[in-house]
């Protein structure tokens, strides 16, 4: 990775125009906001709101792409992926401490940390091989969006059965808007990649559904309180 990083330009403007690189960077920044808010929420509620299986997959993707392969967009974006991974270290550390709160079956609790460690290792190997076998783009879009679809679906399942007070509107909107901007980038760069376009569309629909459910659950939780106050 260090050799690749040394050989990269800071921004690969030969392959990507500067406006497109800026579009991609802004989309990524949406996820930085989401991660910061997840960490802030944890300090307030003692709950990690990202579904635990998605946390394991996320940190694996970020380590593989940020610390091994590197983005073909240049050093700036490679560093961004690496910094994502560092952000996720804190989230993953907190997941090891309190992630069992997400479990439906309490009997899994004693095994939870080992399951998370296995999941991180398994995802890292699978993502590494997925890229090595040539199935991904030079910036990790295919593998990233496969994980994004999974995360967006699990978010819906988790909020339906959990206390909505543990979830943040800032996270809901920043992850949706950040991913939507990345999807626009993909649509411009790879419009004929129908599998990627399908992943982008499904992620957007799931993210919109999550926001609708988030606010519906908030209203449902607040309604009895309003009635009691009256």
Coordinates of C-alpha atoms in Angstrom, one line a residue:
X1 CA 0.0 0.0 0.0
X2 CA 2.8 2.4 0.8
X3 CA 4.4 1.8 -2.6
X4 CA 1.0 2.5 -4.3
X5 CA 0.5 5.6 -2.1
X6 CA 3.9 7.0 -3.0
X7 CA 3.2 6.5 -6.7
X8 CA -0.2 8.2 -6.7
X9 CA -0.9 11.9 -7.5
X10 CA -2.7 13.8 -4.8
X11 CA -5.7 14.0 -7.0
X12 CA -6.1 11.8 -10.1
X13 CA -7.4 14.5 -12.5
X14 CA -6.2 12.5 -15.5
X15 CA -9.0 10.0 -14.9
X16 CA -11.5 12.1 -13.0
X17 CA -12.4 15.8 -13.4
X18 CA -11.9 18.1 -10.4
X19 CA -15.7 18.8 -10.1
X20 CA -16.3 15.0 -10.0
X21 CA -13.6 14.5 -7.4
X22 CA -15.2 17.3 -5.3
X23 CA -18.6 15.7 -5.7
X24 CA -17.2 12.4 -4.4
X25 CA -15.4 14.1 -1.5
X26 CA -18.6 15.9 -0.4
X27 CA -20.5 12.6 -0.5
X28 CA -17.8 11.0 1.7
X29 CA -18.0 13.9 4.1
X30 CA -21.7 13.1 4.6
X31 CA -20.5 9.8 6.1
X32 CA -17.9 11.6 8.3
X33 CA -20.8 13.6 9.7
X34 CA -22.7 10.4 10.3
X35 CA -19.8 8.7 12.1
X36 CA -19.2 11.8 14.3
X37 CA -22.9 11.9 15.3
X38 CA -22.9 8.1 16.0
X39 CA -20.0 8.6 18.4
X40 CA -21.7 11.6 20.0
X41 CA -24.9 9.7 20.4
X42 CA -23.0 6.8 22.0
X43 CA -21.6 9.2 24.6
X44 CA -25.2 10.4 25.3
X45 CA -27.1 7.2 25.2
X46 CA -24.6 4.4 25.7
X47 CA -25.9 2.7 22.5
X48 CA -24.2 2.2 19.1
X49 CA -27.0 2.8 16.6
X50 CA -25.2 1.3 13.5
X51 CA -26.3 -2.4 13.2
X52 CA -23.5 -4.5 14.6
X53 CA -23.0 -6.6 11.5
X54 CA -22.7 -3.5 9.4
X55 CA -20.1 -2.1 11.8
X56 CA -18.0 -5.2 11.3
X57 CA -18.3 -5.0 7.5
X58 CA -17.6 -1.3 7.4
X59 CA -14.4 -1.3 9.3
X60 CA -13.2 -4.3 7.2
X61 CA -14.0 -2.4 4.0
X62 CA -12.2 0.8 5.2
X63 CA -9.1 -1.1 6.3
X64 CA -8.9 -3.0 3.1
X65 CA -9.4 0.1 0.9
X66 CA -7.7 2.7 3.1
X67 CA -4.7 0.7 4.2
X68 CA -4.1 -1.9 1.5
X69 CA -5.5 -1.1 -2.0
X70 CA -6.0 2.6 -1.9
X71 CA -8.4 4.6 -4.1
X72 CA -7.4 5.2 -7.7
X73 CA -8.6 8.8 -7.3
X74 CA -5.4 9.8 -5.6
X75 CA -3.7 10.2 -2.2
X76 CA -6.4 12.6 -0.9
X77 CA -9.2 10.0 -1.2
X78 CA -7.0 7.2 -0.1
X79 CA -6.2 9.2 3.1
X80 CA -9.9 9.8 3.5
X81 CA -10.7 6.1 3.4
X82 CA -7.9 5.5 6.0
X83 CA -9.3 8.2 8.2
X84 CA -12.7 6.6 7.9
X85 CA -11.2 3.5 9.3
X86 CA -9.7 5.4 12.3
X87 CA -13.2 6.9 13.0
X88 CA -14.6 3.4 12.8
X89 CA -12.1 2.0 15.3
X90 CA -13.8 4.1 18.0
X91 CA -17.3 3.0 17.0
X92 CA -16.1 -0.7 16.8
X93 CA -14.5 -0.4 20.3
X94 CA -17.8 0.9 21.7
X95 CA -19.6 -1.9 19.8
X96 CA -17.5 -4.5 21.7
X97 CA -18.6 -2.8 25.0
X98 CA -22.4 -2.3 24.4
X99 CA -23.2 -3.9 21.1
X100 CA -25.0 -6.8 22.9
X101 CA -27.8 -4.3 23.5
X102 CA -28.8 -4.8 19.9
X103 CA -29.3 -8.5 20.2
X104 CA -32.8 -10.1 20.1
X105 CA -31.6 -13.4 21.7
X106 CA -29.8 -12.7 25.0
X107 CA -28.2 -16.2 24.9
X108 CA -25.9 -14.9 22.2
X109 CA -24.5 -12.3 24.5
X110 CA -21.5 -14.3 25.9
X111 CA -20.5 -15.1 22.3
X112 CA -21.1 -11.6 20.9
X113 CA -17.5 -10.3 21.0
X114 CA -16.1 -13.4 19.3
X115 CA -18.9 -13.3 16.7
X116 CA -17.9 -9.6 15.9
X117 CA -14.2 -10.5 15.7
X118 CA -14.9 -13.4 13.3
X119 CA -17.2 -11.1 11.2
X120 CA -14.6 -8.4 10.9
X121 CA -11.9 -11.0 9.8
X122 CA -14.3 -12.8 7.4
X123 CA -15.4 -9.5 5.7
X124 CA -11.8 -8.4 5.4
X125 CA -10.8 -11.6 3.6
X126 CA -13.9 -11.6 1.4
X127 CA -13.5 -7.9 0.4
X128 CA -9.8 -8.4 -0.2
X129 CA -10.4 -11.3 -2.5
X130 CA -13.4 -9.6 -4.2
X131 CA -11.1 -6.8 -5.2
X132 CA -8.1 -9.0 -6.1
X133 CA -10.3 -11.0 -8.5
X134 CA -11.2 -7.9 -10.4
X135 CA -14.9 -7.5 -9.4
X136 CA -14.7 -4.0 -8.0
X137 CA -14.0 -0.5 -9.3
X138 CA -10.8 1.3 -8.6
X139 CA -12.4 3.2 -5.7
X140 CA -14.4 0.3 -4.1
X141 CA -17.9 1.2 -5.3
X142 CA -19.2 -2.3 -5.9
X143 CA -18.1 -3.8 -2.6
X144 CA -19.0 -0.5 -0.8
X145 CA -22.5 -0.5 -2.1
X146 CA -23.1 -4.2 -1.4
X147 CA -22.3 -3.3 2.2
X148 CA -24.4 -0.2 2.0
X149 CA -27.5 -2.1 0.9
X150 CA -27.0 -4.5 3.8
X151 CA -26.5 -1.6 6.3
X152 CA -29.6 0.3 5.1
X153 CA -31.8 -2.8 5.4
X154 CA -30.5 -3.7 8.8
X155 CA -31.0 -0.1 10.0
X156 CA -34.7 -0.4 9.2
X157 CA -35.0 -3.8 11.1
X158 CA -33.1 -2.4 14.1
X159 CA -35.1 0.8 14.5
X160 CA -38.4 -1.0 14.2
X161 CA -37.6 -3.1 17.3
X162 CA -35.6 -0.6 19.3
X163 CA -36.0 2.6 21.3
X164 CA -36.1 5.4 18.7
X165 CA -34.4 7.7 21.2
X166 CA -31.2 5.8 20.5
X167 CA -31.2 6.9 16.9
X168 CA -30.3 10.3 15.4
X169 CA -31.9 12.4 12.7
X170 CA -28.5 13.8 11.8
X171 CA -27.3 10.2 11.0
X172 CA -30.4 9.4 9.1
X173 CA -30.0 12.4 6.8
X174 CA -26.2 12.6 6.5
X175 CA -25.9 8.9 5.5
X176 CA -28.8 9.2 3.0
X177 CA -27.6 12.5 1.4
X178 CA -23.9 11.4 1.4
X179 CA -24.7 8.1 -0.3
X180 CA -27.0 9.8 -2.7
X181 CA -24.2 12.2 -3.8
X182 CA -21.9 9.2 -4.3
X183 CA -24.7 7.5 -6.3
X184 CA -24.8 10.6 -8.6
X185 CA -21.0 10.3 -9.0
X186 CA -21.4 6.6 -9.9
X187 CA -24.2 7.4 -12.4
X188 CA -21.9 9.9 -14.2
X189 CA -18.8 7.7 -14.1
X190 CA -20.3 4.2 -14.7
X191 CA -23.8 4.6 -16.1
X192 CA -23.6 1.3 -18.0
X193 CA -22.7 -0.7 -14.8
X194 CA -26.3 -1.9 -14.3
X195 CA -25.4 -3.9 -11.1
X196 CA -23.9 -0.8 -9.5
X197 CA -26.9 1.3 -10.6
X198 CA -29.2 -1.2 -9.1
X199 CA -27.3 -1.1 -5.8
X200 CA -27.4 2.7 -5.8
X201 CA -31.2 2.7 -6.4
X202 CA -31.9 0.1 -3.8
X203 CA -29.8 1.9 -1.2
X204 CA -31.6 5.2 -1.9
X205 CA -35.0 3.6 -1.5
X206 CA -34.0 1.9 1.7
X207 CA -32.6 5.1 3.1
X208 CA -35.8 7.0 2.3
X209 CA -37.8 4.3 3.9
X210 CA -35.7 4.5 7.0
X211 CA -36.2 8.2 7.3
X212 CA -40.0 7.8 6.9
X213 CA -40.0 5.0 9.6
X214 CA -37.7 7.1 11.9
X215 CA -40.1 10.1 11.9
X216 CA -43.2 7.8 12.2
X217 CA -41.7 6.1 15.2
X218 CA -40.7 9.5 16.7
X219 CA -44.3 10.7 16.3
X220 CA -45.7 7.5 17.8
X221 CA -43.4 7.8 20.8
X222 CA -44.2 11.4 21.4
X223 CA -48.0 11.1 21.0
X224 CA -48.8 9.3 24.3
X225 CA -46.6 11.9 26.1
X226 CA -48.5 14.7 24.5
X227 CA -51.8 13.1 25.5
X228 CA -50.6 12.6 29.1
X229 CA -49.5 16.2 29.3
X230 CA -52.9 17.4 28.1

